[in-house]
Amino acid sequence: MKIALHVPCYINELNPEIARKTLLILRHFGLNVSVPKNQTCCGQPFINSGQPTTLPEQFNEIFKDYEYIVSPSSSCTSTIRSQELEVSKKMYELCEFLHDILQVRDIAKNYPKKIALHNSCHSIRHLLEGAPSELNIPYFNKVKKVLGGEIVEAKRDECCGFGGVFSVKEGFISYVMGRSKLDDLISTGGEVITGVDFSCLMHLKGIAEKDGDDIEIKHISEIIYESIFGEEK
Amino acid sequence: MKHYELAVKFYKEKGPRHDKSLWTIRQKRDKAIKEVPEWESLRVQASEIKDYVIENLQDLVDEFIKNAKNAGIEVVFAKDAQEHNQTVLKYLKEINAKKVVKSKSMLTEECGLNEFLEKNGIEVIDTDLGERIVQLRGEKPSHIVLPAIHTTKEDVAEILGEENTDPTYLTHKMRELLRKEFLSADAGLSGANFLVADKGWAVVCTNEGNADLGAVLPPLHIISVGVEKLVPNMNDLGVFLRMLARNATGQKITTYTSIFGKKENGKRVIVLVDNGRFERLNSEFKETLKCIRCSACLTTCPVFRRSGGHAYRYVIPGPIGSLLAPLSDKEKYKDLPFACTLCSSCEMVCPVKIPFSKQLVKMREYVTKENIALKLAEKSMHHPQAFKLFSTILRLTPKPVLKTALKEWSRYKALPKIPKKRFISL
């Protein structure tokens, strides 16, 4: 299996550990994973700002020869999947790939802390990695299946309020949405908040830090990594 | 004022309560649609019917006009808002009408009919409870199905000059006042939720029966309706009647669902309005014509719930309004497509499957001029070396400068720490 790791540009800049851990997780499953050096961005920030961009086409050129492209971000995955490109059907969010292709289950079953899962909109509404409450379909959640054990979810599966350009244009409403999401997640009794999108988590983390909430927030790749290799000292 | 300023103001006054009431309605809706096992296939069916309607709109309009005339209804086609208002006025003048009772219609709001008739000396009484409340407050509806959802019982008591704020008491008081208006009106005005092409009938759905009183009591009943409200036949109508109220408020069906043909005790006129709809058929936003105005996208929108409908400043607020408003005035409403996180909850509840996220992204492109800084950033991302330089400059920028540049971000949350090393570093 020829697999490429997609390193989202903002993860490369702001939390490269997520990319490193994702790579090590994939290698742990015996996969031959390449990291194309010339990758930069899928084009999402420009598309969402209403600016013309040819970055998705460039993305296609860089990744089209791989069988699968795995990304630790559902929003980048959804951006590429909504384009009509050769790579569109080959790109997977990490948990989606672990669930659908590698059939991984219960990997974090013995995780020492109670996990509160933030279902990001790009994960459950764009990629259908779980059943959004608006649809009349049976409940399922691939991320929970992959992790296993007791995972708690927020009462409202609504947006955390980040929305990229939205958080810049409407800082206050973005904040109050993030605040209610944090309150909702904290009230579940979870000891660590996780999710598949670092962007939502970065937003929640920023609010938690400024408001002085005592809650741990980790990207899903960190939870999976620790479940496989143990916590790094 | 722009959406964000109005939203902040609204949230600080009424946001948490507004969010809570609308979320309760969203939950009622979720429960109600789950009582229909075939809900998701109904959505597919409804979407396909609407696709057929917009692809065959002119034929359906012709068919409807012919059949409505055969059924004994006068039909007038109006190309725009002005022609619509003039037509309504002409019919009212014919009978020398002084007072009309109106039931809720977003189209008459779109055409500014109330103000136009008032200017021409005709008194307009809105008769939907919520609509009457906003009319007395001198406001516009803030939601298309729950027009006064932004008000409180205290607000209602105040406009009625009452001290008692009990909702049942206030409702009875309002009913007493409105009953007098119905009995003394010269004509009834209403919208229509659907037009059945092969019968020539109009279908009106309300929960208060006010449209029915306006349609039956006075000798003249005028229906103002947009061409996109057509459905081919009664079977198709059935699909939408099963979905409309359930998706809007979680009711099984609207309390009053009336089908109007010939008026027995007088005249019924349908003003069929284009007002830009045919032009939209040829645009990349034609899918907005599928909307049946159920309002579910407003109710579910996490931004709408916190900012209130008036922050959108257009007759139709929320996600569907953010698509329609810039089509009516690109410059004035260019902020609306950005009053959205692209969470797609609107798309999930939409009974006719309007692809909201894709349309909103297209609308952002439609209203946005090319931004030089973003263009440069985009260009740099075509070359890994240039992108690295770009990010190195960002890393070398002193924190206070970054904080100022990202002031909307840092006002409400801590900036993320920037690590020394990247994962891919050239």
XYZ file of C-alpha atoms in Angstrom:
659
model
C 0.000 0.000 0.000
C 1.494 3.311 -1.093
C 0.387 5.884 1.434
C 1.089 9.585 1.778
C 0.842 11.594 4.956
C -0.824 14.944 4.462
C 0.583 17.482 6.877
C -1.956 20.323 7.176
C -0.121 23.650 6.868
C -1.348 25.004 10.190
C -0.346 21.790 11.966
C 3.113 22.026 10.400
C 3.426 25.562 11.716
C 1.651 25.361 15.052
C 1.739 21.783 16.260
C 4.172 19.630 14.269
C 3.940 16.945 16.982
C 0.518 15.970 15.611
C 2.062 15.201 12.233
C 4.930 13.258 13.789
C 2.575 11.179 15.946
C 0.237 10.498 13.023
C 3.201 9.241 10.997
C 4.337 6.962 13.819
C 0.795 5.610 14.308
C 0.557 4.700 10.626
C 4.004 3.110 10.672
C 3.022 1.140 13.775
C 0.454 -0.618 11.560
C 3.246 -1.662 9.216
C 2.438 0.822 6.486
C 4.922 2.304 4.108
C 4.181 6.013 4.523
C 5.755 8.851 2.544
C 5.694 12.512 3.444
C 5.847 14.548 0.225
C 8.190 17.452 1.006
C 6.704 19.857 -1.507
C 3.218 19.914 0.055
C 1.961 23.166 1.533
C -1.807 23.766 1.774
C -5.035 22.248 0.411
C -6.490 25.700 -0.288
C -9.175 25.723 2.384
C -8.375 29.135 3.923
C -8.658 30.779 0.494
C -11.795 28.949 -0.579
C -13.472 29.885 2.693
C -12.406 33.515 2.322
C -13.989 33.732 -1.120
C -10.612 34.045 -2.863
C -9.769 32.237 -6.078
C -7.184 29.496 -5.633
C -5.560 26.712 -7.622
C -4.084 25.025 -4.536
C -6.450 22.018 -4.732
C -5.112 21.301 -8.235
C -1.561 21.548 -6.923
C -2.529 19.205 -4.098
C -3.841 16.786 -6.713
C -0.539 16.884 -8.614
C 1.507 16.195 -5.479
C -0.640 13.348 -4.169
C -2.298 11.683 -7.155
C 0.138 8.743 -7.399
C -0.614 7.478 -3.903
C -3.224 4.867 -3.143
C -4.334 6.647 0.031
C -3.670 10.065 1.472
C -4.124 10.216 5.238
C -4.628 13.515 7.024
C -4.921 14.330 10.725
C -7.627 16.872 9.845
C -11.220 16.353 8.725
C -11.576 19.906 7.408
C -8.664 19.552 4.941
C -9.990 16.118 3.984
C -13.438 17.535 3.370
C -12.025 20.425 1.323
C -10.300 17.988 -1.029
C -13.216 15.579 -1.065
C -15.636 18.288 -2.165
C -13.529 19.027 -5.264
C -13.701 16.995 -8.410
C -10.119 15.745 -8.424
C -8.357 12.422 -8.853
C -7.335 12.505 -5.178
C -10.815 13.346 -3.852
C -11.860 9.769 -3.135
C -8.403 8.716 -1.955
C -8.107 11.163 0.910
C -9.029 10.055 4.426
C -9.067 11.659 7.831
C -6.857 9.619 10.212
C -9.656 7.989 12.252
C -11.718 7.363 9.143
C -8.719 5.574 7.606
C -8.103 3.547 10.758
C -11.793 2.613 10.906
C -12.615 1.946 7.253
C -9.365 0.674 5.783
C -7.339 -0.785 8.659
C -10.458 -1.795 10.658
C -8.842 -0.658 13.892
C -11.107 -0.893 16.972
C -10.773 -0.165 20.708
C -7.230 1.142 20.460
C -7.593 3.511 23.444
C -9.686 1.133 25.506
C -7.302 1.266 28.446
C -6.586 4.981 28.219
C -6.144 6.114 31.835
C -8.333 9.201 31.576
C -12.021 9.674 30.786
C -12.211 11.027 27.243
C -14.692 13.708 26.114
C -14.980 13.651 22.338
C -15.698 16.853 20.455
C -17.388 15.835 17.193
C -16.248 18.494 14.809
C -18.674 19.529 12.058
C -16.305 18.588 9.278
C -16.042 15.122 10.783
C -19.710 14.334 11.387
C -21.499 16.621 8.918
C -19.108 16.783 5.974
C -17.413 13.365 6.132
C -20.183 11.515 8.007
C -17.724 9.878 10.396
C -20.618 9.826 12.821
C -24.364 10.404 12.742
C -25.254 14.085 13.119
C -28.361 14.584 15.288
C -30.209 16.325 12.428
C -30.485 13.182 10.315
C -32.864 10.277 10.777
C -30.194 7.596 10.594
C -29.083 5.090 13.245
C -26.479 6.370 15.680
C -22.884 5.534 14.902
C -19.491 7.147 15.523
C -16.367 5.826 13.829
C -14.009 7.834 16.042
C -15.551 6.300 19.168
C -15.288 2.837 17.610
C -11.606 3.337 16.879
C -10.890 4.581 20.416
C -13.178 2.187 22.274
C -13.934 2.252 25.999
C -16.097 4.858 27.691
C -16.109 8.017 25.605
C -18.439 10.866 26.513
C -19.887 13.371 24.047
C -21.340 16.864 24.413
C -25.133 17.128 24.778
C -25.354 19.387 21.727
C -23.431 18.202 18.688
C -23.275 21.766 17.380
C -20.355 23.786 16.033
C -17.644 25.011 18.420
C -17.695 28.381 16.679
C -14.237 28.368 15.148
C -15.023 28.357 11.441
C -11.625 29.748 10.356
C -12.376 33.135 8.840
C -15.518 33.321 11.031
C -13.455 33.497 14.229
C -11.617 36.494 12.811
C -14.680 38.294 11.429
C -17.017 37.562 14.336
C -14.739 37.078 17.322
C -17.426 37.561 19.943
C -20.047 35.122 18.609
C -17.201 32.703 17.877
C -16.157 33.028 21.512
C -19.641 32.505 22.994
C -20.093 29.421 20.814
C -16.738 28.063 21.963
C -17.581 28.897 25.552
C -20.841 26.907 25.464
C -19.074 24.007 23.735
C -16.404 23.967 26.458
C -19.023 24.119 29.230
C -20.929 21.298 27.561
C -17.791 19.138 27.212
C -16.559 19.863 30.732
C -19.987 18.981 32.183
C -19.642 15.442 30.801
C -17.013 14.744 33.459
C -14.394 13.986 30.814
C -10.832 14.557 31.975
C -9.386 15.169 28.538
C -11.113 16.762 25.543
C -10.185 15.408 22.144
C -11.270 15.637 18.532
C -10.061 15.006 15.001
C -9.606 18.693 14.097
C -6.787 20.618 15.699
C -8.468 23.856 14.559
C -11.534 23.347 16.810
C -9.235 22.233 19.642
C -6.916 25.222 19.212
C -9.970 27.502 19.464
C -11.252 25.725 22.592
C -7.759 25.672 24.082
C -7.345 29.404 23.533
C -10.624 30.092 25.309
C -9.891 27.665 28.149
C -6.505 29.266 28.691
C -7.805 32.826 28.700
C -10.819 31.990 30.898
C -8.708 29.881 33.266
C -10.435 26.510 32.802
C -8.521 23.566 34.170
C -9.025 21.041 31.376
C -6.642 19.045 29.229
C -7.163 19.277 25.471
C -5.406 16.881 23.086
C -5.632 16.020 19.418
C -6.886 12.507 18.642
C -3.472 11.493 17.281
C -1.936 12.194 20.687
C -4.489 9.948 22.436
C -3.904 7.141 19.917
C -0.137 7.591 20.072
C -0.125 7.369 23.874
C -2.350 4.306 23.739
C 0.153 2.561 21.476
C 3.503 3.808 22.704
C 2.728 5.183 26.164
C 3.005 8.784 27.292
C 6.218 10.543 26.325
C 8.178 11.913 29.213
C -24.227 48.306 11.114
C -22.833 44.967 10.069
C -23.940 41.522 11.230
C -21.227 41.178 13.849
C -21.978 44.485 15.579
C -25.716 43.806 15.680
C -25.079 40.229 16.798
C -22.919 41.312 19.756
C -25.572 43.818 20.800
C -28.360 41.249 20.536
C -26.428 38.515 22.319
C -25.662 40.720 25.284
C -29.360 41.573 25.666
C -31.162 38.397 24.709
C -28.785 35.875 23.177
C -28.700 33.055 25.751
C -32.513 32.941 26.057
C -32.973 33.088 22.249
C -30.452 30.290 21.794
C -32.221 28.166 24.389
C -35.739 28.632 22.955
C -34.645 27.834 19.435
C -32.562 24.855 20.517
C -35.684 23.501 22.257
C -37.524 23.790 18.950
C -34.622 22.073 17.142
C -34.913 19.178 19.613
C -38.684 18.944 19.073
C -37.977 18.829 15.369
C -35.347 16.099 15.738
C -37.795 13.987 17.742
C -40.641 14.552 15.277
C -38.687 13.659 12.161
C -37.517 10.456 13.824
C -41.182 9.393 14.021
C -41.089 9.130 10.227
C -38.905 6.139 9.302
C -38.719 7.171 5.659
C -37.663 10.757 6.481
C -34.357 10.651 4.626
C -35.957 9.209 1.486
C -38.698 11.852 1.720
C -35.928 14.457 1.616
C -34.547 12.885 -1.525
C -38.022 12.834 -3.052
C -38.739 16.461 -2.077
C -35.401 17.540 -3.487
C -36.090 15.760 -6.781
C -39.554 17.319 -7.095
C -38.035 20.758 -6.554
C -35.280 20.070 -9.082
C -38.031 19.205 -11.563
C -39.922 22.397 -10.675
C -36.966 24.698 -11.241
C -36.029 22.944 -14.475
C -39.604 23.300 -15.800
C -40.640 26.522 -14.121
C -42.067 28.369 -17.136
C -44.185 25.383 -18.190
C -45.549 24.976 -14.670
C -46.370 28.695 -14.448
C -48.314 28.460 -17.732
C -50.103 25.313 -16.597
C -50.979 26.877 -13.248
C -52.357 30.087 -14.759
C -54.574 28.125 -17.159
C -55.919 25.802 -14.454
C -56.438 28.539 -11.860
C -58.504 30.519 -14.351
C -60.578 27.403 -15.063
C -61.024 26.994 -11.328
C -62.435 30.525 -11.091
C -59.443 32.400 -9.698
C -58.011 35.529 -11.330
C -54.248 35.262 -11.824
C -51.953 38.194 -12.522
C -48.252 37.800 -13.229
C -46.020 40.482 -11.685
C -42.452 40.822 -12.897
C -41.161 42.699 -9.853
C -42.006 44.054 -6.410
C -43.341 47.334 -7.772
C -45.667 45.616 -10.236
C -46.832 43.330 -7.423
C -47.654 46.234 -5.128
C -49.438 48.183 -7.883
C -51.522 45.131 -8.756
C -52.588 44.584 -5.153
C -53.430 48.287 -4.845
C -55.477 48.204 -8.059
C -57.671 45.376 -6.761
C -58.104 47.072 -3.394
C -59.019 50.405 -5.034
C -61.643 48.634 -7.155
C -63.654 47.896 -4.047
C -62.592 51.098 -2.311
C -60.918 49.149 0.498
C -59.824 51.068 3.600
C -58.645 48.244 5.791
C -57.094 44.868 4.982
C -56.285 41.918 7.211
C -53.069 40.228 6.259
C -51.660 36.912 7.221
C -47.990 36.192 7.218
C -46.220 36.240 3.873
C -42.492 36.673 3.454
C -43.073 37.703 -0.162
C -45.079 40.797 0.819
C -42.215 41.632 3.204
C -39.809 41.231 0.295
C -41.948 43.619 -1.773
C -42.467 46.131 1.049
C -46.242 45.862 0.606
C -47.294 47.103 4.063
C -45.457 50.419 3.734
C -46.699 50.837 0.165
C -50.362 50.316 1.101
C -50.101 52.528 4.182
C -48.711 55.304 1.967
C -51.715 54.872 -0.258
C -54.118 55.303 2.626
C -54.940 51.681 3.273
C -54.612 50.299 6.762
C -52.861 46.926 6.974
C -53.438 44.729 10.010
C -51.077 41.776 10.347
C -53.048 38.978 11.933
C -50.526 36.294 12.753
C -49.917 36.687 16.498
C -46.153 37.045 16.192
C -46.432 39.214 13.107
C -48.904 41.521 14.878
C -46.490 41.840 17.794
C -43.625 42.944 15.542
C -45.969 45.238 13.581
C -47.024 46.982 16.807
C -43.367 47.238 17.822
C -42.561 48.848 14.473
C -40.198 46.019 13.590
C -39.782 43.358 10.933
C -40.059 39.630 11.638
C -36.806 38.217 13.054
C -37.574 34.631 11.998
C -39.691 33.453 9.082
C -41.950 31.088 11.023
C -41.542 32.532 14.535
C -41.508 36.253 13.699
C -41.487 37.471 17.313
C -39.170 34.826 18.821
C -36.804 37.648 19.825
C -39.412 39.235 22.099
C -40.429 38.322 25.655
C -43.857 38.186 27.280
C -42.949 41.441 29.015
C -42.323 43.047 25.613
C -45.796 41.910 24.474
C -47.499 43.176 27.632
C -45.813 46.517 27.114
C -47.060 47.044 23.548
C -50.596 46.078 24.625
C -50.418 48.439 27.593
C -51.101 45.538 29.976
C -49.617 44.823 33.380
C -50.445 41.126 33.306
C -47.640 39.242 31.557
C -49.315 35.818 31.527
C -48.926 34.455 27.968
C -52.443 32.920 27.875
C -53.983 36.179 29.051
C -52.025 38.156 26.445
C -52.980 35.729 23.666
C -56.680 36.079 24.526
C -56.331 39.849 24.642
C -54.725 39.861 21.204
C -57.387 37.539 19.816
C -60.122 39.875 21.077
C -58.479 42.826 19.339
C -57.863 40.928 16.104
C -61.388 39.511 15.894
C -62.732 43.065 15.563
C -60.307 43.733 12.737
C -61.340 40.599 10.824
C -64.999 41.574 11.037
C -64.444 45.114 9.814
C -61.890 44.427 7.050
C -62.645 45.074 3.390
C -60.192 42.503 2.052
C -57.899 39.687 3.118
C -54.297 39.337 1.978
C -52.187 36.250 2.377
C -49.255 34.364 0.995
C -49.353 30.743 -0.073
C -47.060 27.897 0.857
C -47.682 25.929 -2.326
C -49.447 26.271 -5.682
C -50.682 23.067 -7.293
C -50.037 23.385 -11.028
C -52.415 20.747 -12.387
C -55.355 21.987 -10.263
C -54.766 25.712 -10.146
C -55.184 25.731 -6.366
C -53.316 27.576 -3.638
C -52.357 25.952 -0.334
C -51.993 27.985 2.834
C -50.570 26.534 6.061
C -50.984 28.373 9.382
C -51.270 27.488 13.025
C -53.763 30.182 14.004
C -56.371 29.988 11.261
C -55.901 33.691 10.660
C -55.270 33.282 6.928
C -58.508 31.292 6.685
C -60.531 34.046 8.342
C -58.964 36.597 5.998
C -59.657 34.376 3.014
C -63.286 33.689 3.871
C -64.806 36.674 5.709
C -64.119 39.702 3.446
C -65.428 39.758 -0.145
C -61.930 39.951 -1.671
C -58.974 37.649 -1.030
C -55.610 38.421 -2.617
C -52.805 35.844 -2.523
C -49.247 37.064 -3.142
C -46.901 34.253 -4.009
C -43.522 33.663 -5.659
C -43.330 31.457 -8.751
C -41.002 28.988 -7.021
C -43.841 27.839 -4.741
C -45.267 25.691 -7.533
C -45.575 21.924 -7.176
C -46.695 19.761 -10.110
C -49.609 17.883 -8.516
C -51.417 16.761 -5.362
C -49.132 13.758 -4.808
C -46.123 16.048 -4.717
C -48.011 18.393 -2.398
C -48.416 15.459 -0.007
C -44.654 15.060 0.283
C -44.200 18.699 1.316
C -47.179 18.794 3.670
C -45.697 15.858 5.551
C -42.401 17.679 5.934
C -43.147 21.389 6.367
C -44.450 21.700 9.940
C -42.553 18.704 11.275
C -39.277 20.170 10.077
C -40.141 23.694 11.197
C -41.450 23.205 14.740
C -41.808 19.471 15.303
C -45.581 19.476 14.739
C -47.096 16.605 12.759
C -48.828 19.027 10.385
C -49.826 22.691 10.548
C -53.052 23.204 12.523
C -54.775 24.694 9.497
C -53.837 23.435 6.050
C -56.285 24.952 3.594
C -56.584 24.481 -0.122
C -58.168 27.437 -1.905
C -59.905 27.285 -5.270
C -62.771 29.513 -6.337
C -64.025 31.901 -3.668
C -67.720 31.290 -3.045
C -68.730 34.668 -1.601
C -66.579 36.988 -3.665
C -63.364 37.276 -5.621
C -59.973 35.543 -5.221
C -56.908 36.920 -6.991
C -53.458 35.369 -7.135
C -50.525 37.673 -7.829
C -47.769 35.442 -9.110
C -44.444 37.180 -8.568
C -41.123 36.814 -10.353
C -38.995 39.574 -8.742
C -35.678 38.144 -9.921
C -36.554 34.470 -9.607
C -36.424 33.614 -13.298
C -33.084 35.383 -13.573
C -31.762 33.336 -10.657
C -32.625 30.160 -12.562
C -29.691 30.897 -14.834
C -27.248 31.658 -12.036
C -25.034 29.464 -9.876
C -27.476 30.135 -7.051
C -30.513 28.536 -8.671
C -30.708 25.889 -5.948
C -31.917 28.574 -3.531
C -35.201 28.449 -5.500
C -35.875 25.018 -4.006
C -36.473 26.562 -0.571
C -39.947 26.003 0.893
C -39.373 28.505 3.753
C -39.745 25.921 6.508
C -37.251 27.951 8.602
C -35.385 24.911 9.931
C -32.044 26.296 8.724
C -32.559 29.424 10.815
C -33.550 27.536 13.946
C -30.644 25.132 13.768
C -27.979 27.691 12.810
C -25.716 28.168 15.860
C -24.869 31.682 14.679
C -28.502 32.675 14.090
C -29.510 31.343 17.492
C -26.987 33.620 19.136
C -27.231 36.690 16.938
C -30.989 36.937 16.352
C -32.656 37.520 12.995
C -32.433 41.321 12.915
C -28.619 41.150 12.766
C -29.043 39.918 9.181
C -30.968 43.101 8.250
C -32.758 41.356 5.393
C -36.375 40.135 5.242
C -35.159 36.546 5.313
C -32.397 35.957 7.847
C -30.234 32.952 8.694
C -28.481 30.646 6.246
C -31.064 30.938 3.457
C -31.185 34.716 3.960
C -27.395 34.889 3.664
C -27.802 33.420 0.186
C -30.799 35.522 -0.851
C -29.789 38.908 0.576
C -26.588 39.445 -1.477
C -28.559 38.562 -4.612
C -30.820 41.525 -3.897
C -27.994 43.905 -2.893
C -24.446 42.628 -3.201
C -22.677 45.552 -1.535
C -25.057 46.019 1.375
C -25.159 42.353 2.417
C -21.626 41.231 1.612
C -20.922 40.393 5.267
C -23.749 37.845 5.531
C -22.155 34.837 3.772
C -19.368 35.194 6.360
C -21.779 35.178 9.318
C -21.422 31.427 9.180
C -18.948 28.770 10.339
C -19.788 26.417 7.427
C -20.863 23.831 10.006
C -23.516 22.523 7.564
C -26.212 21.971 10.151
C -28.537 23.908 7.802
C -27.766 21.444 5.050
C -28.561 18.498 7.310
C -32.029 19.818 8.228
C -32.943 21.149 4.788
C -35.966 19.160 3.528
C -35.092 19.870 -0.112
C -31.355 19.326 0.285
C -30.076 22.753 -0.737
C -26.260 22.333 -0.699
C -25.812 25.214 1.735
C -22.080 24.953 2.363
C -21.184 24.901 -1.314
C -23.626 27.733 -2.073
C -22.360 29.837 0.839
C -18.758 29.360 -0.263
C -19.748 30.398 -3.808
C -21.576 33.376 -2.358
C -18.425 34.411 -0.471
C -16.583 34.411 -3.759
C -19.431 36.359 -5.387
C -19.305 39.176 -2.811
C -15.528 39.325 -2.280
C -13.044 41.417 -4.186
C -9.587 40.000 -4.631
C -7.511 40.625 -1.517
C -3.866 41.396 -2.302
C -2.444 39.966 0.950
C -4.381 36.737 0.529
C -3.396 36.576 -3.117
C 0.275 36.805 -2.107
C -0.190 34.153 0.549
C -1.875 31.907 -1.994
C 0.961 32.432 -4.447
C 3.583 31.657 -1.796
C 1.863 28.374 -1.073
C 2.575 27.208 -4.593
C 6.271 27.182 -3.729
C 7.372 25.431 -0.527
C 10.449 27.711 -0.238
C 8.378 30.870 -0.496
C 5.884 29.496 1.984
C 8.711 28.756 4.406
C 9.991 32.302 4.079
C 6.459 33.587 4.673
C 6.143 31.501 7.843
C 9.644 32.440 9.043
C 8.728 36.101 8.807
C 5.589 35.319 10.805
C 7.703 33.587 13.472
C 10.066 36.539 13.722
C 7.208 38.994 14.141
C 7.162 40.230 17.763
C 4.211 38.948 19.806
C 2.590 42.376 20.443
C 2.504 42.991 16.670
C 0.888 39.594 16.104
C -1.594 40.323 18.864
C -2.621 43.565 17.179
C -2.919 41.879 13.808
C -5.027 39.133 15.319
C -6.923 41.364 17.705
C -10.317 39.718 17.142
C -8.653 36.421 18.060
C -6.625 37.565 21.034
C -9.436 39.631 22.514
C -11.320 36.455 23.425
C -8.691 33.731 23.532
C -5.031 33.055 24.123
C -2.857 32.834 21.023
C -1.380 29.400 20.369
C 2.309 28.968 21.179
C 4.459 28.768 18.083
C 6.963 25.881 18.270
C 10.589 26.359 17.179
C 10.619 23.532 14.679
C 8.247 22.599 11.897
C 7.521 19.002 10.936
C 8.327 19.479 7.274
C 11.274 21.827 7.181
C 13.286 22.378 4.064
